[in-house]
PDB file of C-alpha atoms in Angstrom:
ATOM      1  CA  MET A 226      -0.028   0.088  -0.052  1.00  0.00           C
ATOM      2  CA  GLU A 227       1.161   3.456  -0.962  1.00  0.00           C
ATOM      3  CA  PRO A 228       1.938   5.884   2.091  1.00  0.00           C
ATOM      4  CA  ARG A 229      -0.123   9.017   2.580  1.00  0.00           C
ATOM      5  CA  TYR A 230       1.522  12.171   1.778  1.00  0.00           C
ATOM      6  CA  THR A 231       0.378  14.161   4.682  1.00  0.00           C
ATOM      7  CA  MET A 232       3.000  16.858   5.913  1.00  0.00           C
ATOM      8  CA  VAL A 233       2.478  18.872   9.124  1.00  0.00           C
ATOM      9  CA  ASN A 234       4.096  22.174   9.811  1.00  0.00           C
ATOM     10  CA  ARG A 235       5.468  21.562  13.336  1.00  0.00           C
ATOM     11  CA  MET A 236       7.011  24.948  13.842  1.00  0.00           C
ATOM     12  CA  HIS A 237       3.991  26.345  15.949  1.00  0.00           C
ATOM     13  CA  VAL A 238       3.875  23.297  17.947  1.00  0.00           C
ATOM     14  CA  LEU A 239       7.526  23.298  18.679  1.00  0.00           C
ATOM     15  CA  THR A 240       7.775  27.133  19.661  1.00  0.00           C
ATOM     16  CA  LYS A 241       4.799  26.763  21.891  1.00  0.00           C
ATOM     17  CA  GLY A 242       6.500  23.835  23.590  1.00  0.00           C
ATOM     18  CA  ILE A 243       9.543  25.977  24.262  1.00  0.00           C
ATOM     19  CA  GLU A 244       7.159  28.653  25.846  1.00  0.00           C
ATOM     20  CA  ASN A 245       5.398  26.095  27.949  1.00  0.00           C
ATOM     21  CA  ALA A 246       8.618  24.507  29.217  1.00  0.00           C
ATOM     22  CA  SER A 247       9.802  28.005  30.208  1.00  0.00           C
ATOM     23  CA  LEU A 248       6.504  28.682  31.976  1.00  0.00           C
ATOM     24  CA  ALA A 249       6.584  25.355  33.887  1.00  0.00           C
ATOM     25  CA  GLY A 250      10.203  25.943  34.963  1.00  0.00           C
ATOM     26  CA  THR A 251       9.374  29.320  36.225  1.00  0.00           C
ATOM     27  CA  ARG A 252       6.411  28.015  38.319  1.00  0.00           C
ATOM     28  CA  MET A 253       8.516  25.289  39.854  1.00  0.00           C
ATOM     29  CA  LEU A 254      11.212  27.826  40.853  1.00  0.00           C
ATOM     30  CA  LYS A 255       8.420  30.202  42.268  1.00  0.00           C
ATOM     31  CA  ARG A 256       7.053  27.234  44.377  1.00  0.00           C
ATOM     32  CA  LEU A 257      10.458  26.437  45.595  1.00  0.00           C
ATOM     33  CA  GLU A 258      11.234  29.925  46.454  1.00  0.00           C
ATOM     34  CA  ASP A 259       7.869  30.258  48.390  1.00  0.00           C
ATOM     35  CA  ALA A 260       8.759  27.047  50.434  1.00  0.00           C
ATOM     36  CA  TYR A 261      12.265  28.417  51.324  1.00  0.00           C
ATOM     37  CA  SER A 262      10.738  31.878  52.204  1.00  0.00           C
ATOM     38  CA  ALA A 263       8.221  30.096  54.434  1.00  0.00           C
ATOM     39  CA  LYS A 264      11.029  28.074  55.978  1.00  0.00           C
ATOM     40  CA  LEU A 265       9.583  24.767  54.996  1.00  0.00           C
ATOM     41  CA  ILE A 266      12.980  23.785  53.398  1.00  0.00           C
ATOM     42  CA  SER A 267      16.577  24.460  54.412  1.00  0.00           C
ATOM     43  CA  GLN A 268      18.842  26.631  52.388  1.00  0.00           C
ATOM     44  CA  LYS A 269      20.844  23.576  51.421  1.00  0.00           C
ATOM     45  CA  VAL A 270      17.733  21.728  50.057  1.00  0.00           C
ATOM     46  CA  PHE A 271      16.601  25.012  48.299  1.00  0.00           C
ATOM     47  CA  LEU A 272      19.923  25.462  46.400  1.00  0.00           C
ATOM     48  CA  GLU A 273      20.276  21.782  45.545  1.00  0.00           C
ATOM     49  CA  GLN A 274      16.683  21.708  44.133  1.00  0.00           C
ATOM     50  CA  ARG A 275      16.903  25.112  42.289  1.00  0.00           C
ATOM     51  CA  ALA A 276      20.019  23.787  40.546  1.00  0.00           C
ATOM     52  CA  LYS A 277      18.368  20.697  39.352  1.00  0.00           C
ATOM     53  CA  ILE A 278      15.236  22.668  38.197  1.00  0.00           C
ATOM     54  CA  GLU A 279      17.512  25.054  36.313  1.00  0.00           C
ATOM     55  CA  VAL A 280      19.629  22.252  34.661  1.00  0.00           C
ATOM     56  CA  LYS A 281      16.470  20.449  33.507  1.00  0.00           C
ATOM     57  CA  LEU A 282      14.972  23.426  32.065  1.00  0.00           C
ATOM     58  CA  ALA A 283      17.896  24.470  30.108  1.00  0.00           C
ATOM     59  CA  GLU A 284      18.194  20.900  28.845  1.00  0.00           C
ATOM     60  CA  SER A 285      14.428  20.898  27.771  1.00  0.00           C
ATOM     61  CA  ILE A 286      14.762  24.344  26.024  1.00  0.00           C
ATOM     62  CA  ALA A 287      17.912  23.311  24.381  1.00  0.00           C
ATOM     63  CA  ARG A 288      16.302  19.971  22.979  1.00  0.00           C
ATOM     64  CA  LYS A 289      13.309  21.617  21.781  1.00  0.00           C
ATOM     65  CA  THR A 290      15.375  24.553  20.129  1.00  0.00           C
ATOM     66  CA  LYS A 291      17.210  22.040  18.203  1.00  0.00           C
ATOM     67  CA  GLN A 292      14.017  20.625  16.929  1.00  0.00           C
ATOM     68  CA  VAL A 293      12.887  24.174  15.807  1.00  0.00           C
ATOM     69  CA  VAL A 294      16.187  24.435  13.963  1.00  0.00           C
ATOM     70  CA  ARG A 295      15.836  21.172  12.164  1.00  0.00           C
ATOM     71  CA  VAL A 296      12.225  22.016  11.097  1.00  0.00           C
ATOM     72  CA  ASN A 297      13.402  25.500  10.072  1.00  0.00           C
ATOM     73  CA  GLU A 298      15.919  23.791   7.677  1.00  0.00           C
ATOM     74  CA  ARG A 299      13.163  21.938   5.690  1.00  0.00           C
ATOM     75  CA  ASP A 300      10.379  22.817   3.330  1.00  0.00           C
ATOM     76  CA  PRO A 301       7.434  23.028   5.794  1.00  0.00           C
ATOM     77  CA  LYS A 302       4.515  23.497   3.360  1.00  0.00           C
ATOM     78  CA  LEU A 303       4.601  20.204   1.523  1.00  0.00           C
ATOM     79  CA  THR A 304       7.520  17.888   1.407  1.00  0.00           C
ATOM     80  CA  MET A 305       9.570  18.420   4.537  1.00  0.00           C
ATOM     81  CA  LEU A 306      12.744  18.020   2.490  1.00  0.00           C
ATOM     82  CA  TYR A 307      15.645  20.196   3.104  1.00  0.00           C
ATOM     83  CA  ASN A 308      14.965  23.606   1.956  1.00  0.00           C
ATOM     84  CA  ASP A 309      17.212  25.152  -0.743  1.00  0.00           C
ATOM     85  CA  ASN A 310      19.623  26.871   1.823  1.00  0.00           C
ATOM     86  CA  LYS A 311      20.211  23.815   3.925  1.00  0.00           C
ATOM     87  CA  PHE A 312      20.676  21.656   0.740  1.00  0.00           C
ATOM     88  CA  ARG A 313      23.304  23.751  -0.805  1.00  0.00           C
ATOM     89  CA  LYS A 314      25.199  23.959   2.324  1.00  0.00           C
ATOM     90  CA  LEU A 315      25.244  20.067   2.739  1.00  0.00           C
ATOM     91  CA  ALA A 316      25.882  19.328  -0.988  1.00  0.00           C
ATOM     92  CA  LYS A 317      28.699  22.014  -0.967  1.00  0.00           C
ATOM     93  CA  ASN A 318      30.396  20.110   1.953  1.00  0.00           C
ATOM     94  CA  HIS A 319      29.817  16.758   0.429  1.00  0.00           C
ATOM     95  CA  LEU A 320      31.109  17.499  -3.079  1.00  0.00           C
ATOM     96  CA  ALA A 321      34.123  19.270  -1.633  1.00  0.00           C
ATOM     97  CA  LEU A 322      35.160  16.489   0.566  1.00  0.00           C
ATOM     98  CA  ASP A 323      34.033  13.202  -1.047  1.00  0.00           C
ATOM     99  CA  GLY A 324      32.838  13.989  -4.603  1.00  0.00           C
ATOM    100  CA  GLY A 325      29.884  12.335  -6.146  1.00  0.00           C
ATOM    101  CA  CYS A 326      27.004  13.551  -8.237  1.00  0.00           C
ATOM    102  CA  LEU A 327      24.829  16.817  -7.944  1.00  0.00           C
ATOM    103  CA  VAL A 328      21.534  16.193  -9.395  1.00  0.00           C
ATOM    104  CA  LEU A 329      18.801  18.594 -10.517  1.00  0.00           C
ATOM    105  CA  VAL A 330      15.324  17.485 -11.277  1.00  0.00           C
ATOM    106  CA  ASP A 331      12.319  19.467 -12.576  1.00  0.00           C
ATOM    107  CA  LEU A 332       8.767  18.299 -13.102  1.00  0.00           C
ATOM    108  CA  ASP A 333       7.851  18.822 -16.901  1.00  0.00           C
ATOM    109  CA  HIS A 334       4.797  21.090 -17.591  1.00  0.00           C
ATOM    110  CA  PHE A 335       4.117  21.417 -13.791  1.00  0.00           C
ATOM    111  CA  LYS A 336       2.458  24.837 -14.401  1.00  0.00           C
ATOM    112  CA  ARG A 337       0.028  23.258 -16.780  1.00  0.00           C
ATOM    113  CA  VAL A 338      -1.046  20.758 -13.991  1.00  0.00           C
ATOM    114  CA  ASN A 339      -1.675  23.585 -11.678  1.00  0.00           C
ATOM    115  CA  ASP A 340      -3.433  25.603 -14.204  1.00  0.00           C
ATOM    116  CA  THR A 341      -5.720  22.952 -15.592  1.00  0.00           C
ATOM    117  CA  LEU A 342      -6.141  20.637 -12.645  1.00  0.00           C
ATOM    118  CA  GLY A 343      -5.913  23.035  -9.699  1.00  0.00           C
ATOM    119  CA  HIS A 344      -3.267  23.590  -6.879  1.00  0.00           C
ATOM    120  CA  GLY A 345      -4.818  20.723  -4.807  1.00  0.00           C
ATOM    121  CA  VAL A 346      -3.667  18.148  -7.633  1.00  0.00           C
ATOM    122  CA  GLY A 347      -0.323  20.062  -8.109  1.00  0.00           C
ATOM    123  CA  ASP A 348       0.380  19.886  -4.328  1.00  0.00           C
ATOM    124  CA  ARG A 349      -0.120  16.050  -4.439  1.00  0.00           C
ATOM    125  CA  VAL A 350       2.203  15.697  -7.403  1.00  0.00           C
ATOM    126  CA  LEU A 351       4.824  17.635  -5.460  1.00  0.00           C
ATOM    127  CA  GLN A 352       4.315  15.613  -2.203  1.00  0.00           C
ATOM    128  CA  ALA A 353       4.482  12.298  -4.098  1.00  0.00           C
ATOM    129  CA  THR A 354       7.585  13.401  -6.005  1.00  0.00           C
ATOM    130  CA  GLY A 355       9.378  14.659  -2.925  1.00  0.00           C
ATOM    131  CA  PHE A 356       8.489  11.739  -0.809  1.00  0.00           C
ATOM    132  CA  TRP A 357       9.731   8.991  -3.386  1.00  0.00           C
ATOM    133  CA  ILE A 358      12.880  10.857  -4.676  1.00  0.00           C
ATOM    134  CA  ASN A 359      13.795  11.253  -0.991  1.00  0.00           C
ATOM    135  CA  GLU A 360      13.065   7.532  -0.200  1.00  0.00           C
ATOM    136  CA  ILE A 361      14.966   6.204  -3.253  1.00  0.00           C
ATOM    137  CA  ILE A 362      18.001   8.555  -3.043  1.00  0.00           C
ATOM    138  CA  ARG A 363      18.313   8.211   0.730  1.00  0.00           C
ATOM    139  CA  SER A 364      18.520   4.289   0.362  1.00  0.00           C
ATOM    140  CA  HIS A 365      21.564   4.899  -1.564  1.00  0.00           C
ATOM    141  CA  GLY A 366      23.164   7.260   1.044  1.00  0.00           C
ATOM    142  CA  GLY A 367      22.227  10.437  -0.618  1.00  0.00           C
ATOM    143  CA  PHE A 368      19.969  13.303   0.323  1.00  0.00           C
ATOM    144  CA  VAL A 369      17.283  15.617  -1.386  1.00  0.00           C
ATOM    145  CA  GLY A 370      16.270  19.208  -1.105  1.00  0.00           C
ATOM    146  CA  ARG A 371      13.326  21.097  -2.551  1.00  0.00           C
ATOM    147  CA  LEU A 372      14.983  24.141  -4.290  1.00  0.00           C
ATOM    148  CA  GLY A 373      11.710  25.864  -4.878  1.00  0.00           C
ATOM    149  CA  GLY A 374       8.613  25.399  -6.960  1.00  0.00           C
ATOM    150  CA  ASP A 375       8.776  22.047  -8.871  1.00  0.00           C
ATOM    151  CA  GLU A 376      12.597  21.842  -8.631  1.00  0.00           C
ATOM    152  CA  PHE A 377      14.467  19.341  -6.602  1.00  0.00           C
ATOM    153  CA  GLY A 378      18.137  18.856  -5.841  1.00  0.00           C
ATOM    154  CA  ALA A 379      19.943  15.844  -4.827  1.00  0.00           C
ATOM    155  CA  PHE A 380      23.337  14.510  -3.929  1.00  0.00           C
ATOM    156  CA  ILE A 381      24.260  10.978  -4.772  1.00  0.00           C
ATOM    157  CA  PRO A 382      27.492   9.724  -3.594  1.00  0.00           C
ATOM    158  CA  TYR A 383      28.336   7.492  -6.656  1.00  0.00           C
ATOM    159  CA  PRO A 384      29.514   8.025 -10.262  1.00  0.00           C
ATOM    160  CA  ALA A 385      27.241   9.429 -12.781  1.00  0.00           C
ATOM    161  CA  PRO A 386      26.225   6.048 -14.405  1.00  0.00           C
ATOM    162  CA  VAL A 387      24.980   4.874 -10.950  1.00  0.00           C
ATOM    163  CA  ALA A 388      23.228   8.121 -10.336  1.00  0.00           C
ATOM    164  CA  ALA A 389      21.468   7.806 -13.753  1.00  0.00           C
ATOM    165  CA  GLN A 390      20.254   4.391 -12.689  1.00  0.00           C
ATOM    166  CA  ILE A 391      18.900   5.472  -9.548  1.00  0.00           C
ATOM    167  CA  LEU A 392      17.118   8.384 -11.192  1.00  0.00           C
ATOM    168  CA  ASN A 393      15.626   5.857 -13.573  1.00  0.00           C
ATOM    169  CA  ASP A 394      14.396   3.750 -10.668  1.00  0.00           C
ATOM    170  CA  PHE A 395      12.713   6.990  -9.331  1.00  0.00           C
ATOM    171  CA  SER A 396      11.176   7.704 -12.622  1.00  0.00           C
ATOM    172  CA  ASN A 397       9.794   4.213 -12.879  1.00  0.00           C
ATOM    173  CA  LYS A 398       8.573   4.340  -9.286  1.00  0.00           C
ATOM    174  CA  MET A 399       6.583   7.412  -9.958  1.00  0.00           C
ATOM    175  CA  ASP A 400       4.740   5.608 -12.870  1.00  0.00           C
ATOM    176  CA  SER A 401       3.519   2.920 -10.368  1.00  0.00           C
ATOM    177  CA  VAL A 402       2.956   5.554  -7.582  1.00  0.00           C
ATOM    178  CA  VAL A 403       0.469   7.635 -10.046  1.00  0.00           C
ATOM    179  CA  LYS A 404      -1.464   4.543 -11.091  1.00  0.00           C
ATOM    180  CA  ALA A 405      -2.028   3.393  -7.449  1.00  0.00           C
ATOM    181  CA  ASP A 406      -3.035   6.897  -6.320  1.00  0.00           C
ATOM    182  CA  ALA A 407      -6.927   7.366  -6.682  1.00  0.00           C
ATOM    183  CA  VAL A 408      -6.666  11.081  -7.275  1.00  0.00           C
ATOM    184  CA  LEU A 409      -3.636  11.360  -9.418  1.00  0.00           C
ATOM    185  CA  SER A 410      -4.643   8.270 -11.591  1.00  0.00           C
ATOM    186  CA  THR A 411      -7.805   9.740 -12.515  1.00  0.00           C
ATOM    187  CA  ARG A 412      -6.913  13.502 -12.944  1.00  0.00           C
ATOM    188  CA  LEU A 413      -3.525  13.089 -14.680  1.00  0.00           C
ATOM    189  CA  LYS A 414      -4.177  12.395 -18.271  1.00  0.00           C
ATOM    190  CA  LYS A 415      -0.484  12.272 -19.294  1.00  0.00           C
ATOM    191  CA  ARG A 416       2.510  10.432 -17.725  1.00  0.00           C
ATOM    192  CA  LEU A 417       4.580  12.509 -15.369  1.00  0.00           C
ATOM    193  CA  THR A 418       8.026  13.099 -16.793  1.00  0.00           C
ATOM    194  CA  PHE A 419      11.078  14.910 -15.290  1.00  0.00           C
ATOM    195  CA  SER A 420      13.893  16.979 -16.660  1.00  0.00           C
ATOM    196  CA  MET A 421      17.002  15.675 -14.884  1.00  0.00           C
ATOM    197  CA  GLY A 422      20.687  16.923 -14.951  1.00  0.00           C
ATOM    198  CA  ILE A 423      23.653  15.165 -13.444  1.00  0.00           C
ATOM    199  CA  VAL A 424      27.016  16.725 -12.691  1.00  0.00           C
ATOM    200  CA  GLU A 425      29.762  14.530 -11.409  1.00  0.00           C
ATOM    201  CA  GLY A 426      32.821  15.656  -9.699  1.00  0.00           C
ATOM    202  CA  LYS A 427      34.669  16.841  -6.643  1.00  0.00           C
ATOM    203  CA  GLY A 428      34.991  20.620  -6.985  1.00  0.00           C
ATOM    204  CA  PRO A 429      33.440  24.088  -6.356  1.00  0.00           C
ATOM    205  CA  PHE A 430      29.717  23.876  -5.616  1.00  0.00           C
ATOM    206  CA  SER A 431      28.807  26.946  -7.475  1.00  0.00           C
ATOM    207  CA  GLU A 432      30.547  26.033 -10.714  1.00  0.00           C
ATOM    208  CA  MET A 433      28.760  22.775 -10.669  1.00  0.00           C
ATOM    209  CA  MET A 434      25.206  24.235 -10.028  1.00  0.00           C
ATOM    210  CA  GLU A 435      25.843  26.444 -13.073  1.00  0.00           C
ATOM    211  CA  THR A 436      26.803  23.759 -15.361  1.00  0.00           C
TER     212      THR A 436
END
């Protein structure tokens, strides 16, 4: 069975979690201070408990802040892939150190899909494309980003002939995905096709992107 392409923007939830953690920590410290002021606990207990609360609060906020950063590095609207900025940073580092292939993938005639079938179908196409290109390329040790619109970028840590075969597997997979999708199989009248470019090398990222 094909997976559902449901993407949730978690940014609001995570930032709210930071606020709640901070408020909860503040309340715990206030209760501790009240107990100390009322001489219900000794100074030693007060200092020990305050230190523990402050450490736990700092750890909780740091953990949630890292989650916010991770979400902020991804395309929050549809695919949850790396966004353009994060993808470029990762690809630049990998290409400089290890070499491999930089891949650019465009959906052919995507504007026509949006204009004739509506943005709901267009969004579903982008979600399916993002999900499966990510699944397939990650299984080969690479990673994917959404560069904007219907353009995706990928890093594949193999020579160009291997990268081309991986992309062919992705294209074939999309054929079966569309056929199995109740919405896409009935609304799309033509096969989804992609324009793909592969640049192999170990060199300046900016030059490879412009090739």
